[in-house]
Amino acid sequence: MGESPRKHHLGTEQRRALQLIASSPFGVSKAVMIANGFKGQMLSGLIRTGLAKAERETKAGSQLVGRVRITEAGQRALED
């Protein structure tokens, strides 16, 4: 038998961060998250628990940009 999906209890800041990430279909840059008052440690926690994922994207001119996207588990956590 498979395990049931893990329930995540979100704090106010975590919920607000996931809502911001979910509002963009292409994810949100880390710089935008920081500008909105989210700390890197909290974002790392969302990634570590599987609610969000970090991706690196190369822009024109070889500039690397970090983006954060919501995962299916993150979407489910927002619905609870």
N, C-alpha and C. Protein backbone atom coordinates (compact mmCIF):
# COMPACT_ATOMS: atom_id res chain seq x y z
N MET A 1 0.83 -1.20 0.00
CA MET A 1 0.00 0.00 0.00
C MET A 1 0.86 1.25 0.00
N GLY A 2 0.46 2.24 -0.76
CA GLY A 2 1.20 3.50 -0.80
C GLY A 2 0.89 4.36 0.40
N GLU A 3 1.80 5.25 0.70
CA GLU A 3 1.59 6.16 1.82
C GLU A 3 0.66 7.28 1.41
N SER A 4 -0.11 7.79 2.36
CA SER A 4 -0.98 8.92 2.06
C SER A 4 -0.13 10.18 1.98
N PRO A 5 -0.57 11.15 1.17
CA PRO A 5 0.21 12.38 1.05
C PRO A 5 0.34 13.06 2.41
N ARG A 6 1.50 13.62 2.66
CA ARG A 6 1.78 14.28 3.93
C ARG A 6 1.04 15.62 3.98
N LYS A 7 0.35 15.87 5.08
CA LYS A 7 -0.34 17.15 5.28
C LYS A 7 0.67 18.18 5.77
N HIS A 8 0.57 19.37 5.23
CA HIS A 8 1.46 20.46 5.64
C HIS A 8 0.62 21.55 6.28
N HIS A 9 0.98 21.91 7.49
CA HIS A 9 0.33 23.03 8.16
C HIS A 9 1.13 24.29 7.85
N LEU A 10 0.50 25.21 7.15
CA LEU A 10 1.20 26.42 6.71
C LEU A 10 1.02 27.56 7.71
N GLY A 11 2.11 28.25 7.98
CA GLY A 11 2.03 29.48 8.75
C GLY A 11 1.57 30.60 7.82
N THR A 12 1.26 31.74 8.37
CA THR A 12 0.78 32.88 7.58
C THR A 12 1.77 33.29 6.50
N GLU A 13 3.04 33.40 6.85
CA GLU A 13 4.05 33.82 5.87
C GLU A 13 4.26 32.76 4.79
N GLN A 14 4.23 31.50 5.18
CA GLN A 14 4.39 30.42 4.20
C GLN A 14 3.22 30.43 3.21
N ARG A 15 2.02 30.60 3.73
CA ARG A 15 0.84 30.64 2.86
C ARG A 15 0.93 31.83 1.91
N ARG A 16 1.32 32.98 2.42
CA ARG A 16 1.45 34.19 1.59
C ARG A 16 2.50 33.99 0.51
N ALA A 17 3.61 33.35 0.86
CA ALA A 17 4.67 33.09 -0.12
C ALA A 17 4.18 32.14 -1.20
N LEU A 18 3.50 31.06 -0.81
CA LEU A 18 3.00 30.11 -1.80
C LEU A 18 1.95 30.75 -2.70
N GLN A 19 1.14 31.63 -2.14
CA GLN A 19 0.13 32.32 -2.96
C GLN A 19 0.80 33.21 -4.01
N LEU A 20 1.88 33.88 -3.62
CA LEU A 20 2.61 34.72 -4.57
C LEU A 20 3.25 33.85 -5.66
N ILE A 21 3.86 32.75 -5.26
CA ILE A 21 4.50 31.84 -6.22
C ILE A 21 3.44 31.27 -7.17
N ALA A 22 2.30 30.87 -6.62
CA ALA A 22 1.24 30.26 -7.42
C ALA A 22 0.61 31.26 -8.39
N SER A 23 0.74 32.54 -8.12
CA SER A 23 0.10 33.56 -8.97
C SER A 23 0.79 33.70 -10.33
N SER A 24 1.98 33.15 -10.47
CA SER A 24 2.70 33.24 -11.73
C SER A 24 2.92 31.84 -12.31
N PRO A 25 2.41 31.59 -13.50
CA PRO A 25 2.57 30.26 -14.10
C PRO A 25 4.03 29.90 -14.41
N PHE A 26 4.91 30.90 -14.49
CA PHE A 26 6.32 30.66 -14.80
C PHE A 26 7.20 30.74 -13.56
N GLY A 27 6.60 30.86 -12.39
CA GLY A 27 7.36 30.99 -11.17
C GLY A 27 7.75 32.43 -10.91
N VAL A 28 8.37 32.64 -9.78
CA VAL A 28 8.76 33.97 -9.33
C VAL A 28 10.25 33.97 -9.04
N SER A 29 10.93 35.03 -9.42
CA SER A 29 12.36 35.08 -9.15
C SER A 29 12.60 35.24 -7.65
N LYS A 30 13.74 34.75 -7.22
CA LYS A 30 14.10 34.88 -5.81
C LYS A 30 14.18 36.34 -5.42
N ALA A 31 14.64 37.19 -6.33
CA ALA A 31 14.74 38.63 -6.04
C ALA A 31 13.36 39.23 -5.74
N VAL A 32 12.34 38.80 -6.48
CA VAL A 32 10.97 39.29 -6.24
C VAL A 32 10.48 38.81 -4.87
N MET A 33 10.80 37.57 -4.54
CA MET A 33 10.38 37.05 -3.24
C MET A 33 11.03 37.84 -2.10
N ILE A 34 12.32 38.12 -2.23
CA ILE A 34 13.04 38.90 -1.22
C ILE A 34 12.46 40.32 -1.15
N ALA A 35 12.17 40.92 -2.31
CA ALA A 35 11.61 42.27 -2.35
C ALA A 35 10.23 42.33 -1.68
N ASN A 36 9.54 41.20 -1.65
CA ASN A 36 8.23 41.14 -1.00
C ASN A 36 8.34 40.76 0.47
N GLY A 37 9.56 40.75 0.99
CA GLY A 37 9.76 40.56 2.42
C GLY A 37 9.97 39.14 2.88
N PHE A 38 10.13 38.19 1.96
CA PHE A 38 10.33 36.80 2.34
C PHE A 38 11.82 36.53 2.54
N LYS A 39 12.15 35.84 3.59
CA LYS A 39 13.55 35.52 3.89
C LYS A 39 13.96 34.24 3.17
N GLY A 40 15.23 34.19 2.79
CA GLY A 40 15.77 33.03 2.10
C GLY A 40 15.59 31.75 2.88
N GLN A 41 15.70 31.82 4.20
CA GLN A 41 15.56 30.63 5.05
C GLN A 41 14.14 30.06 4.94
N MET A 42 13.13 30.92 4.91
CA MET A 42 11.76 30.45 4.79
C MET A 42 11.52 29.82 3.42
N LEU A 43 12.08 30.45 2.36
CA LEU A 43 11.95 29.89 1.02
C LEU A 43 12.64 28.53 0.93
N SER A 44 13.80 28.41 1.55
CA SER A 44 14.51 27.13 1.58
C SER A 44 13.67 26.06 2.26
N GLY A 45 12.96 26.45 3.30
CA GLY A 45 12.08 25.51 4.00
C GLY A 45 10.96 25.01 3.11
N LEU A 46 10.37 25.91 2.31
CA LEU A 46 9.31 25.50 1.38
C LEU A 46 9.85 24.52 0.34
N ILE A 47 11.06 24.76 -0.10
CA ILE A 47 11.69 23.89 -1.09
C ILE A 47 12.04 22.54 -0.46
N ARG A 48 12.62 22.58 0.73
CA ARG A 48 13.04 21.36 1.43
C ARG A 48 11.84 20.44 1.72
N THR A 49 10.68 21.02 2.03
CA THR A 49 9.50 20.21 2.34
C THR A 49 8.71 19.82 1.10
N GLY A 50 9.17 20.26 -0.09
CA GLY A 50 8.52 19.85 -1.33
C GLY A 50 7.32 20.68 -1.74
N LEU A 51 7.10 21.82 -1.07
CA LEU A 51 5.97 22.67 -1.42
C LEU A 51 6.29 23.60 -2.59
N ALA A 52 7.57 23.83 -2.80
CA ALA A 52 8.03 24.67 -3.91
C ALA A 52 9.31 24.03 -4.46
N LYS A 53 9.69 24.46 -5.64
CA LYS A 53 10.95 23.97 -6.21
C LYS A 53 11.71 25.15 -6.79
N ALA A 54 13.03 25.04 -6.72
CA ALA A 54 13.91 26.08 -7.24
C ALA A 54 14.42 25.64 -8.60
N GLU A 55 14.50 26.57 -9.52
CA GLU A 55 15.02 26.30 -10.85
C GLU A 55 15.97 27.41 -11.24
N ARG A 56 16.98 27.06 -12.01
CA ARG A 56 17.90 28.06 -12.56
C ARG A 56 17.53 28.24 -14.02
N GLU A 57 17.53 29.47 -14.43
CA GLU A 57 17.17 29.81 -15.80
C GLU A 57 18.24 30.73 -16.37
N THR A 58 18.67 30.47 -17.57
CA THR A 58 19.68 31.32 -18.20
C THR A 58 18.97 32.34 -19.08
N LYS A 59 19.22 33.59 -18.82
CA LYS A 59 18.66 34.68 -19.61
C LYS A 59 19.68 35.08 -20.68
N ALA A 60 19.25 35.95 -21.56
CA ALA A 60 20.16 36.47 -22.60
C ALA A 60 21.40 37.05 -21.94
N GLY A 61 22.54 36.78 -22.53
CA GLY A 61 23.79 37.27 -21.96
C GLY A 61 24.36 36.35 -20.90
N SER A 62 23.88 35.13 -20.84
CA SER A 62 24.40 34.10 -19.91
C SER A 62 24.15 34.43 -18.44
N GLN A 63 23.20 35.28 -18.15
CA GLN A 63 22.91 35.63 -16.77
C GLN A 63 21.99 34.56 -16.16
N LEU A 64 22.40 34.00 -15.03
CA LEU A 64 21.59 33.01 -14.34
C LEU A 64 20.58 33.69 -13.43
N VAL A 65 19.34 33.23 -13.50
CA VAL A 65 18.27 33.76 -12.66
C VAL A 65 17.64 32.59 -11.93
N GLY A 66 17.49 32.71 -10.62
CA GLY A 66 16.83 31.68 -9.84
C GLY A 66 15.34 31.95 -9.76
N ARG A 67 14.55 30.94 -10.05
CA ARG A 67 13.10 31.05 -9.98
C ARG A 67 12.57 30.03 -8.99
N VAL A 68 11.46 30.37 -8.38
CA VAL A 68 10.78 29.47 -7.46
C VAL A 68 9.41 29.18 -8.04
N ARG A 69 9.07 27.90 -8.12
CA ARG A 69 7.75 27.48 -8.63
C ARG A 69 7.05 26.64 -7.58
N ILE A 70 5.75 26.68 -7.61
CA ILE A 70 4.96 25.87 -6.67
C ILE A 70 4.87 24.44 -7.21
N THR A 71 4.81 23.48 -6.31
CA THR A 71 4.66 22.08 -6.68
C THR A 71 3.20 21.67 -6.48
N GLU A 72 2.86 20.45 -6.91
CA GLU A 72 1.51 19.94 -6.66
C GLU A 72 1.22 19.88 -5.16
N ALA A 73 2.22 19.48 -4.39
CA ALA A 73 2.04 19.42 -2.93
C ALA A 73 1.77 20.82 -2.38
N GLY A 74 2.44 21.82 -2.92
CA GLY A 74 2.20 23.21 -2.51
C GLY A 74 0.79 23.66 -2.85
N GLN A 75 0.31 23.28 -4.03
CA GLN A 75 -1.06 23.62 -4.44
C GLN A 75 -2.06 22.97 -3.47
N ARG A 76 -1.82 21.70 -3.14
CA ARG A 76 -2.73 21.00 -2.21
C ARG A 76 -2.72 21.66 -0.84
N ALA A 77 -1.53 22.08 -0.39
CA ALA A 77 -1.43 22.72 0.92
C ALA A 77 -2.22 24.03 0.96
N LEU A 78 -2.23 24.76 -0.17
CA LEU A 78 -3.02 26.00 -0.22
C LEU A 78 -4.51 25.72 -0.21
N GLU A 79 -4.92 24.60 -0.74
CA GLU A 79 -6.34 24.24 -0.79
C GLU A 79 -6.88 23.81 0.57
N ASP A 80 -6.00 23.31 1.44
CA ASP A 80 -6.44 22.84 2.77
C ASP A 80 -6.84 23.97 3.67
